[in-house]
Each structure stands twice: as structure tokens, then as C-alpha cells.
mmCIF file of C-alpha atoms in Angstrom:
data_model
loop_
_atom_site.group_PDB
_atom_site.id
_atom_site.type_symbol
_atom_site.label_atom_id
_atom_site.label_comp_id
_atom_site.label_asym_id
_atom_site.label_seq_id
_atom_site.Cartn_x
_atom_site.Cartn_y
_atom_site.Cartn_z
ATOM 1 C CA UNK P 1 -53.134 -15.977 9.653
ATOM 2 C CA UNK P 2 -52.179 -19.692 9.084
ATOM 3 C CA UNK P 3 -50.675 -19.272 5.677
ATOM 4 C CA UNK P 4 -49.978 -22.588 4.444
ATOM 5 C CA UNK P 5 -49.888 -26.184 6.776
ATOM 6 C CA UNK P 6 -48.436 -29.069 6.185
ATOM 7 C CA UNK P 7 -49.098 -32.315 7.954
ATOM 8 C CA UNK P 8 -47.805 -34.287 9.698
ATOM 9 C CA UNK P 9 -44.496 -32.379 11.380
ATOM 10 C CA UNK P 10 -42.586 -35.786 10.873
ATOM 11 C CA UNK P 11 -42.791 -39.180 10.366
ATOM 12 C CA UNK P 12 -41.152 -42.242 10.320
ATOM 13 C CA UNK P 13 -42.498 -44.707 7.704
ATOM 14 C CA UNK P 14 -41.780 -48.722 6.751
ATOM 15 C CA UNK P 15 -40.703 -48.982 3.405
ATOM 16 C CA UNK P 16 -43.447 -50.456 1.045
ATOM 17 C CA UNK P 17 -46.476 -48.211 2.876
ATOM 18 C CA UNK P 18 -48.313 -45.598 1.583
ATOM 19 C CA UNK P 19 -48.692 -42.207 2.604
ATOM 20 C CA UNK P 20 -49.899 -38.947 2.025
ATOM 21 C CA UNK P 21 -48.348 -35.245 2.943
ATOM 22 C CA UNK P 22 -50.783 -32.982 3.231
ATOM 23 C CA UNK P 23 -50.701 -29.149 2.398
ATOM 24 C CA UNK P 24 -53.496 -26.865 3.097
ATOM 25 C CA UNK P 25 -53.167 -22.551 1.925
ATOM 26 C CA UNK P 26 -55.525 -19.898 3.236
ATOM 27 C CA UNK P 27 -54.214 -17.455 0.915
ATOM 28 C CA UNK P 28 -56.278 -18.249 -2.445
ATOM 29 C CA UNK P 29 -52.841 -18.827 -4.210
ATOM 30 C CA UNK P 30 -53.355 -20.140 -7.539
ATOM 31 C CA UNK P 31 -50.075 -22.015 -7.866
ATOM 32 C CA UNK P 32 -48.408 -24.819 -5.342
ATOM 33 C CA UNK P 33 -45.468 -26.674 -4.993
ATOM 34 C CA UNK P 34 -43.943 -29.681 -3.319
ATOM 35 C CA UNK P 35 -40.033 -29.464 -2.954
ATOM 36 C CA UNK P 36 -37.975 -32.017 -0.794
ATOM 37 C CA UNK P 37 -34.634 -30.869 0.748
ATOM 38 C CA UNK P 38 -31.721 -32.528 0.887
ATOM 39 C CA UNK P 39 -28.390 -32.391 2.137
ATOM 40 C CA UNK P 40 -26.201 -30.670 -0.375
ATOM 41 C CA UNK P 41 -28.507 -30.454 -3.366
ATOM 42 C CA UNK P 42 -30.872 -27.716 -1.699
ATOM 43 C CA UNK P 43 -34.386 -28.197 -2.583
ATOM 44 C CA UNK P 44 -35.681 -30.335 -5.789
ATOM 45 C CA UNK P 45 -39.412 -29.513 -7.022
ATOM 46 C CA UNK P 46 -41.339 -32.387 -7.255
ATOM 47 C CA UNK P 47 -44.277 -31.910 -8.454
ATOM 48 C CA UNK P 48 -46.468 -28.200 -8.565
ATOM 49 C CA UNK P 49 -49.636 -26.529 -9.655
ATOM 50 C CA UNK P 50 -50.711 -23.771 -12.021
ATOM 51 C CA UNK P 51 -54.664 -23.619 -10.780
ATOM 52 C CA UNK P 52 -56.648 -25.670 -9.757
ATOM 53 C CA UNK P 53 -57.224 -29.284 -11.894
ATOM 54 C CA UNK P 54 -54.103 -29.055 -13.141
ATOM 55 C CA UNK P 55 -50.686 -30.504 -11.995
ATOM 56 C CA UNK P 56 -47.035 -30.884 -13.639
ATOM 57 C CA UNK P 57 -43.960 -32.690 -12.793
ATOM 58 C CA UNK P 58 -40.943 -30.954 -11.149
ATOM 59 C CA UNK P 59 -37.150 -32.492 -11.348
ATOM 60 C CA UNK P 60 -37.839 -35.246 -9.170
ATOM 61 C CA UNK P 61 -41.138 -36.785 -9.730
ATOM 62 C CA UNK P 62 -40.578 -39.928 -9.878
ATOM 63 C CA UNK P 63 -42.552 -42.137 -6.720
ATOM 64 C CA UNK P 64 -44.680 -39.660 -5.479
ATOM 65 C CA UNK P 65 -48.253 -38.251 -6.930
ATOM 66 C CA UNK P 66 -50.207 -35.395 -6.270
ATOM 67 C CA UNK P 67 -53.761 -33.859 -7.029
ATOM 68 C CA UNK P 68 -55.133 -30.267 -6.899
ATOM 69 C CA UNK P 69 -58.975 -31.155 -6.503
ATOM 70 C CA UNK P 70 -59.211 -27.212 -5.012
ATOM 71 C CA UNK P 71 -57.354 -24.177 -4.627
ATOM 72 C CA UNK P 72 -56.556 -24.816 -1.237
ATOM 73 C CA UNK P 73 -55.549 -28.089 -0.963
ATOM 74 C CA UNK P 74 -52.413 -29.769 -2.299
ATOM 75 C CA UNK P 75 -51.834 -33.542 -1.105
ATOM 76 C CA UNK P 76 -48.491 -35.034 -1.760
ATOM 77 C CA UNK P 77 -48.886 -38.969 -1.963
ATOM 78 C CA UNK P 78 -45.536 -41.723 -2.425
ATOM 79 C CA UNK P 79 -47.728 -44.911 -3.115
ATOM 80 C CA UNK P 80 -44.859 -47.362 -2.236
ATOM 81 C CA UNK P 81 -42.265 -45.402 -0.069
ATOM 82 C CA UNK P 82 -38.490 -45.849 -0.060
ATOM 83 C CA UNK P 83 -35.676 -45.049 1.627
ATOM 84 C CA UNK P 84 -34.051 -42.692 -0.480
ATOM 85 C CA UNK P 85 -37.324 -40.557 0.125
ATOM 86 C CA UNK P 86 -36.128 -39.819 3.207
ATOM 87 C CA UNK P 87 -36.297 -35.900 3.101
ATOM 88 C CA UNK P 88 -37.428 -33.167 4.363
ATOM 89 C CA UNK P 89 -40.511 -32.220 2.159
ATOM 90 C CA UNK P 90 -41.869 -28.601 1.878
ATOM 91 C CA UNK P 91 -44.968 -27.141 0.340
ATOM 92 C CA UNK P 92 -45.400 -23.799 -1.210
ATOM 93 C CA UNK P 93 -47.733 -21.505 -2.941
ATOM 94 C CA UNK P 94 -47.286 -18.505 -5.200
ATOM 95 C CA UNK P 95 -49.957 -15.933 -5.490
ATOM 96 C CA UNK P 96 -49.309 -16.939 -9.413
ATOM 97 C CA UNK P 97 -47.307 -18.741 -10.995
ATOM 98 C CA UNK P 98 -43.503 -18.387 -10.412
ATOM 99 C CA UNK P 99 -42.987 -17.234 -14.210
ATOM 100 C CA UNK P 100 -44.403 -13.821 -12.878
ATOM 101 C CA UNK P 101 -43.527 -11.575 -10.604
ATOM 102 C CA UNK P 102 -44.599 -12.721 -7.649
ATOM 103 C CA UNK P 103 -42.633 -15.377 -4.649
ATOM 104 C CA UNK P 104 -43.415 -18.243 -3.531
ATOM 105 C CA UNK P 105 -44.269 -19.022 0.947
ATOM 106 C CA UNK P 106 -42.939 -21.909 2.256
ATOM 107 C CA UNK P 107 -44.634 -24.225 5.105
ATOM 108 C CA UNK P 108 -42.621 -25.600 8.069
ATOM 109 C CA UNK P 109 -41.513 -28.595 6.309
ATOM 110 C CA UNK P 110 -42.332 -32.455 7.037
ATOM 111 C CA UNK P 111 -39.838 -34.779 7.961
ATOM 112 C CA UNK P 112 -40.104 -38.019 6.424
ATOM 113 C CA UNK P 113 -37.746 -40.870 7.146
ATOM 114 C CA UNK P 114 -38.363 -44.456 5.519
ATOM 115 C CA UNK P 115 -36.994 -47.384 7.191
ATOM 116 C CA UNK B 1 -31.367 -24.775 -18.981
ATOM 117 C CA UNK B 2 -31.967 -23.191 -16.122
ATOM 118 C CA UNK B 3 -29.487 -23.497 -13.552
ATOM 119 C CA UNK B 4 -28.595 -21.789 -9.975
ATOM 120 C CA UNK B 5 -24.701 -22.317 -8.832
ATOM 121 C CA UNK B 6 -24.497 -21.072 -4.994
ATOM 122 C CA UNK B 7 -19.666 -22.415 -4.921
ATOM 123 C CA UNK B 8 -19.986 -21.483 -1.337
ATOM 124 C CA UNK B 9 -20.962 -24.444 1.007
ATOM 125 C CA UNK B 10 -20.338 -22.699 4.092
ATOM 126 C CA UNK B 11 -19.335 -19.558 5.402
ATOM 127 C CA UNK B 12 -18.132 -18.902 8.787
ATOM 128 C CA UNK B 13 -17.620 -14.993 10.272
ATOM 129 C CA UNK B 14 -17.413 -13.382 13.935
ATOM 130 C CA UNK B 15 -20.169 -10.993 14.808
ATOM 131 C CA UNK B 16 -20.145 -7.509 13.543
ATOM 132 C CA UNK B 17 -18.124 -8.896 9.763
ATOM 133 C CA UNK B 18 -19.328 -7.958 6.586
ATOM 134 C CA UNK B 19 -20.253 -11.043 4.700
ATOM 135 C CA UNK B 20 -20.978 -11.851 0.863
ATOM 136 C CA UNK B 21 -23.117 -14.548 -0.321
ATOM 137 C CA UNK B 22 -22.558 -15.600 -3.631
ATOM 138 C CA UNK B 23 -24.875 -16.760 -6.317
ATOM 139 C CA UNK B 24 -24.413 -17.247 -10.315
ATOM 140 C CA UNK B 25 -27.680 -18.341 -12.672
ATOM 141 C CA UNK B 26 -27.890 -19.621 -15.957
ATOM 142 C CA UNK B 27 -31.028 -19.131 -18.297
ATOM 143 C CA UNK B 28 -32.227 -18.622 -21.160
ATOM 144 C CA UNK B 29 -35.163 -16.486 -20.495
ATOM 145 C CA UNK B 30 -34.726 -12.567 -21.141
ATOM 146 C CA UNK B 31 -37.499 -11.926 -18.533
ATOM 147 C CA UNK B 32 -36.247 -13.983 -15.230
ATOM 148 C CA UNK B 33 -36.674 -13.533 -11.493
ATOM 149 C CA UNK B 34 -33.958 -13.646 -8.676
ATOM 150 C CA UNK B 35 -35.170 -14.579 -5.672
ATOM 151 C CA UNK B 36 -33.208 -14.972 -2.184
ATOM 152 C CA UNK B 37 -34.525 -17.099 0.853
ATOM 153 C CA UNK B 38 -33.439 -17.407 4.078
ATOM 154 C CA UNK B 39 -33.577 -21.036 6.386
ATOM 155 C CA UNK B 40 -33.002 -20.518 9.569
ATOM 156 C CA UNK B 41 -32.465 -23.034 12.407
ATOM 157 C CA UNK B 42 -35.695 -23.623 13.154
ATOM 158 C CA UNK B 43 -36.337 -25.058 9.540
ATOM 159 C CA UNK B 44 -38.666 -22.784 7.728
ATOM 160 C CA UNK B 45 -38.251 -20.565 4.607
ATOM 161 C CA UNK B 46 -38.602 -17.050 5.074
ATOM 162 C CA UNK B 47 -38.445 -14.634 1.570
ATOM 163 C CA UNK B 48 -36.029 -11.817 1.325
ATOM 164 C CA UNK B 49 -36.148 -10.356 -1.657
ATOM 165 C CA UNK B 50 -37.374 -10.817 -5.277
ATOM 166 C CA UNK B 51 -35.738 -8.992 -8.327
ATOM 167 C CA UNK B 52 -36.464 -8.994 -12.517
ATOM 168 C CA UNK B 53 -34.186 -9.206 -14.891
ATOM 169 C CA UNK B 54 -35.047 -5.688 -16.047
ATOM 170 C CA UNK B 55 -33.978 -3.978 -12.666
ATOM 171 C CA UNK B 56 -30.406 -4.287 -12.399
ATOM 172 C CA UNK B 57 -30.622 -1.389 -9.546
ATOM 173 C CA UNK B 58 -28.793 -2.371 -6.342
ATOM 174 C CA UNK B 59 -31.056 -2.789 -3.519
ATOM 175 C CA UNK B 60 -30.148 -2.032 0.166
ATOM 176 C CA UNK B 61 -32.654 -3.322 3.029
ATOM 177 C CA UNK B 62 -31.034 -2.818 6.564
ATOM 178 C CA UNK B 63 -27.974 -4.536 6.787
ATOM 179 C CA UNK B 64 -28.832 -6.520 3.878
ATOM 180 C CA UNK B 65 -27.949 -5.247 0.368
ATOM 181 C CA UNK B 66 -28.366 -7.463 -2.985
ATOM 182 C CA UNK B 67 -25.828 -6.864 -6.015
ATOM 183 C CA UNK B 68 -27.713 -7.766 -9.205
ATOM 184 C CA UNK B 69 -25.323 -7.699 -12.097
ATOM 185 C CA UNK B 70 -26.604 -9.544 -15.788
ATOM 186 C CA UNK B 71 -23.158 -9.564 -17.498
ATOM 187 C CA UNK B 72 -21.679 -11.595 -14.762
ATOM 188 C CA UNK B 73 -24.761 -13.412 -14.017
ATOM 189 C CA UNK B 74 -24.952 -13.075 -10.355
ATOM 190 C CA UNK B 75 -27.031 -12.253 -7.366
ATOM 191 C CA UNK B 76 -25.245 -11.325 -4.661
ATOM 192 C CA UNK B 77 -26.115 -11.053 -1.101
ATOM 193 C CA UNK B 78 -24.271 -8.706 0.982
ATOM 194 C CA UNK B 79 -24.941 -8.838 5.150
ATOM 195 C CA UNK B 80 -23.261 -5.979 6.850
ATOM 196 C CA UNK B 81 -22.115 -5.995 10.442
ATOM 197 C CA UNK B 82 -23.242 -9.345 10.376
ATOM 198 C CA UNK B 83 -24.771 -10.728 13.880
ATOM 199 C CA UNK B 84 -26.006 -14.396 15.417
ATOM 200 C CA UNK B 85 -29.103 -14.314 13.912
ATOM 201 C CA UNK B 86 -28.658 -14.611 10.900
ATOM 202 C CA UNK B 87 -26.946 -17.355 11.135
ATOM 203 C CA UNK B 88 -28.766 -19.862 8.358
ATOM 204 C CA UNK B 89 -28.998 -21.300 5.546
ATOM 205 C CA UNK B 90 -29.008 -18.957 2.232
ATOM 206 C CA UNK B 91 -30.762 -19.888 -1.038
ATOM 207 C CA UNK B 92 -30.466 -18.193 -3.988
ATOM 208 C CA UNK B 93 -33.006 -19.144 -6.535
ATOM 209 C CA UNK B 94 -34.191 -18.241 -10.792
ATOM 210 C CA UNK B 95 -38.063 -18.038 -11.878
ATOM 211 C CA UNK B 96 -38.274 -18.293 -15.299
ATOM 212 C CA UNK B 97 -40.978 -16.631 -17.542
ATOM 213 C CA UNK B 98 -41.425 -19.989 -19.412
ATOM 214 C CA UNK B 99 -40.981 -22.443 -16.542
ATOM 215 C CA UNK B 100 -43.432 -21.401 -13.943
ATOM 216 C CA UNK B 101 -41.107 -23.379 -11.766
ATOM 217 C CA UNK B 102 -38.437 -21.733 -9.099
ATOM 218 C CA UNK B 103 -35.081 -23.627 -9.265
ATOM 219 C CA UNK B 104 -32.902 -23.242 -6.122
ATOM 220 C CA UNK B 105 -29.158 -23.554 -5.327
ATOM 221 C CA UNK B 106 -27.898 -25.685 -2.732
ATOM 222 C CA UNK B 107 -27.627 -23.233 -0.298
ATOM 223 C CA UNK B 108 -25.127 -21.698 1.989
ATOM 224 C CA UNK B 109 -25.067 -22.273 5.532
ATOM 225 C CA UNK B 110 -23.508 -18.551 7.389
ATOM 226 C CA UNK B 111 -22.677 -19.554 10.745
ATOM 227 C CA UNK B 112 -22.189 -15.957 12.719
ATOM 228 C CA UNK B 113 -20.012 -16.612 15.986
ATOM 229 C CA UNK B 114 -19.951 -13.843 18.785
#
């Protein structure tokens, strides 16, 4: 049982270029997350996912995009990266949404450093 | 506002201590969910427990117990005997019933010496 995979592991990435996380559940949770983790402030939401079609913005939106064309599939994209996105960004997914009683599973985590 | 306040940075013990975690919330929601997560070393997020706001019954899993108390606010996470594995980092985090969202503390980092 995968659960949910994120891609790539790491990365390091020039400042100004594009590029996509990618998040993948086998679960058939309605709901997903992106979070990014950082030193001393724990983990932020960034953007998430009700169902599929529909997104929302977290506490930290601003920079990155995301789409939720299926259930499965969650795709994290910063369109211009900087270096204060350096983080370590993680995906999740909720059987529902987290207003219910229900709690959320985590994948490994991708390390992204911009230079 | 919802808001998760986890005062304890770090926490270092010797094998075999008893250890408490701390964790205070702030919400407005009457119907909220406490959650506790566990980061260890090796990076990923493993769940430990999920409570309501309506069960304010203590809950006991191994060594691990979880003091839920809504006048004070607070979640707390109790390891008992502790031992080197759990050495990690601790999040404590609030699911509102109006939010859909899961807001997390910064986390406290147990470091368990032998």
C-alpha cells in the first residue's frame, strides 16, 4: 500500500525556474493538502482541497499554485521560485475534510532548496 | 482565530523518564479536533491520536497517554518510561468544524538519551 507519493525526494532549484511538486494518493481521499515546514514555525498550509475541482488557499499561499483535476492527484506548482521557498514541502490527504472527524496522512516530504 | 501554542522548543530526558508534552489551542469552534503527530528522524509524519471536543476522557495507549482538558485549553501528551525511539519531533495540532483546515504548532523536538 503506497498511500500517498510525493515527487521528487529533493531538489535544488535556480531562482526564477519553474517547478512542480507532485503528490499522488491511492486511498480515494476526498481532501488534500500541501504544507511546507520550517524551522521553528512547524508546518504552514499552503494551499488544500475539499474534492475534486475545487481548491482553497492555506496561510501561506502566496507563489505557489495548485490544481485538483482528480481525486488522486494533487500537483503543487511555484511559477517563479525563490529563495525563501526553501522548505521542506509535505502533502497530505484526509479521508474528508479536516472539519470532521477524521486525520489527515502525511507523505515523506520534498526538499526544496532555491539558490 | 484558530491558534495552536506548543512553549516547549525542546525537551531533553534520559531513558526510562516520564515526559510531558505540552500543547494549548485557541478556537472558536464548539465542535474542534485535537490531533497529535509524531516526526521522527527519518522525516515523515506518523498520526497518534485524534480527539473531539466532546470527549474530554483521558486516553492511555501504551506508554503514551493524552490529557484533554477544555477549561485550560490543552492537549497534553504524556510518554512514560520514555526510551530512544521516540526521540522526535511532536506536533500538536486543532481541526476546526468551520475551517476544514488542520493548524499545527511548531513542534517539540524530545531528544531521549540512554
Amino acid at each position: 500500500i503506497a498511500g500517498i507519493t510525493q515527487a521528487p525526494t529533493s531538489q535544488i532549484l535556480a531562482a526564477g525556474r519553474r517547478m512542480t511538486l507532485r503528490c499522488t494518493q491511492d486511498m480515494r481521499h476526498n481532501a488534500m493538502y500541501w504544507y511546507r515546514q520550517d524551522l521553528g514555525l512547524g508546518l504552514r498550509l499552503i494551499h488544500y482541497s475539499n474534492t475534486a475541482g475545487t481548491t482553497g488557499k492555506g496561510e501561506v499561499p502566496d507563489g505557489y499554485s495548485v490544481s485538483r483535476a482528480n481525486t488522486d492527484d494533487f500537483p503543487l506548482t511555484l511559477a517563479s521560485a525563490v529563495p525563501s521557498q526553501t522548505s521542506v514541502y509535505f502533502c497530505a490527504s484526509s479521508r474528508q475534510p479536516l472539519g470532521g472527524d477524521t486525520e489527515a496522512f502525511f507523505g515523506q516530504g520534498t526538499r526544496l532548496t532555491v539558490v | 482565530a484558530q491558534k495552536v501554542t506548543q512553549v516547549q522548543t525542546e525537551i531533553s530526558v534520559v531513558e526510562k523518564e516520564d515526559v510531558t508534552l505540552d500543547c494549548v489551542y485557541e478556537t472558536r469552534d464548539t465542535t474542534y479536533y485535537l490531533f497529535w503527530y509524531k516526526q521522527p528522524p527519518s522525516g515523515e509524519l506518523v498520526f497518534l491520536i485524534r480527539r473531539n471536543s466532546f470527549d474530554e476522557q483521558n486516553e492511555i495507549s501504551g506508554r503514551y497517554s493524552w490529557n484533554f482538558q477544555k477549561s485550560t485549553s490543552s492537549f497534553n501528551f504524556t510518554i512514560t518510561a520514555s526510551q530512544v525511539v521516540d526521540s522526535a519531533v511532536y506536533f500538536c495540532a486543532l481541526g476546526g468544524y468551520n475551517t476544514d483546515k488542520l493548524i499545527f504548532g511548531t513542534g517539540t523536538r524530545l531528544q531521549v538519551f540512554p
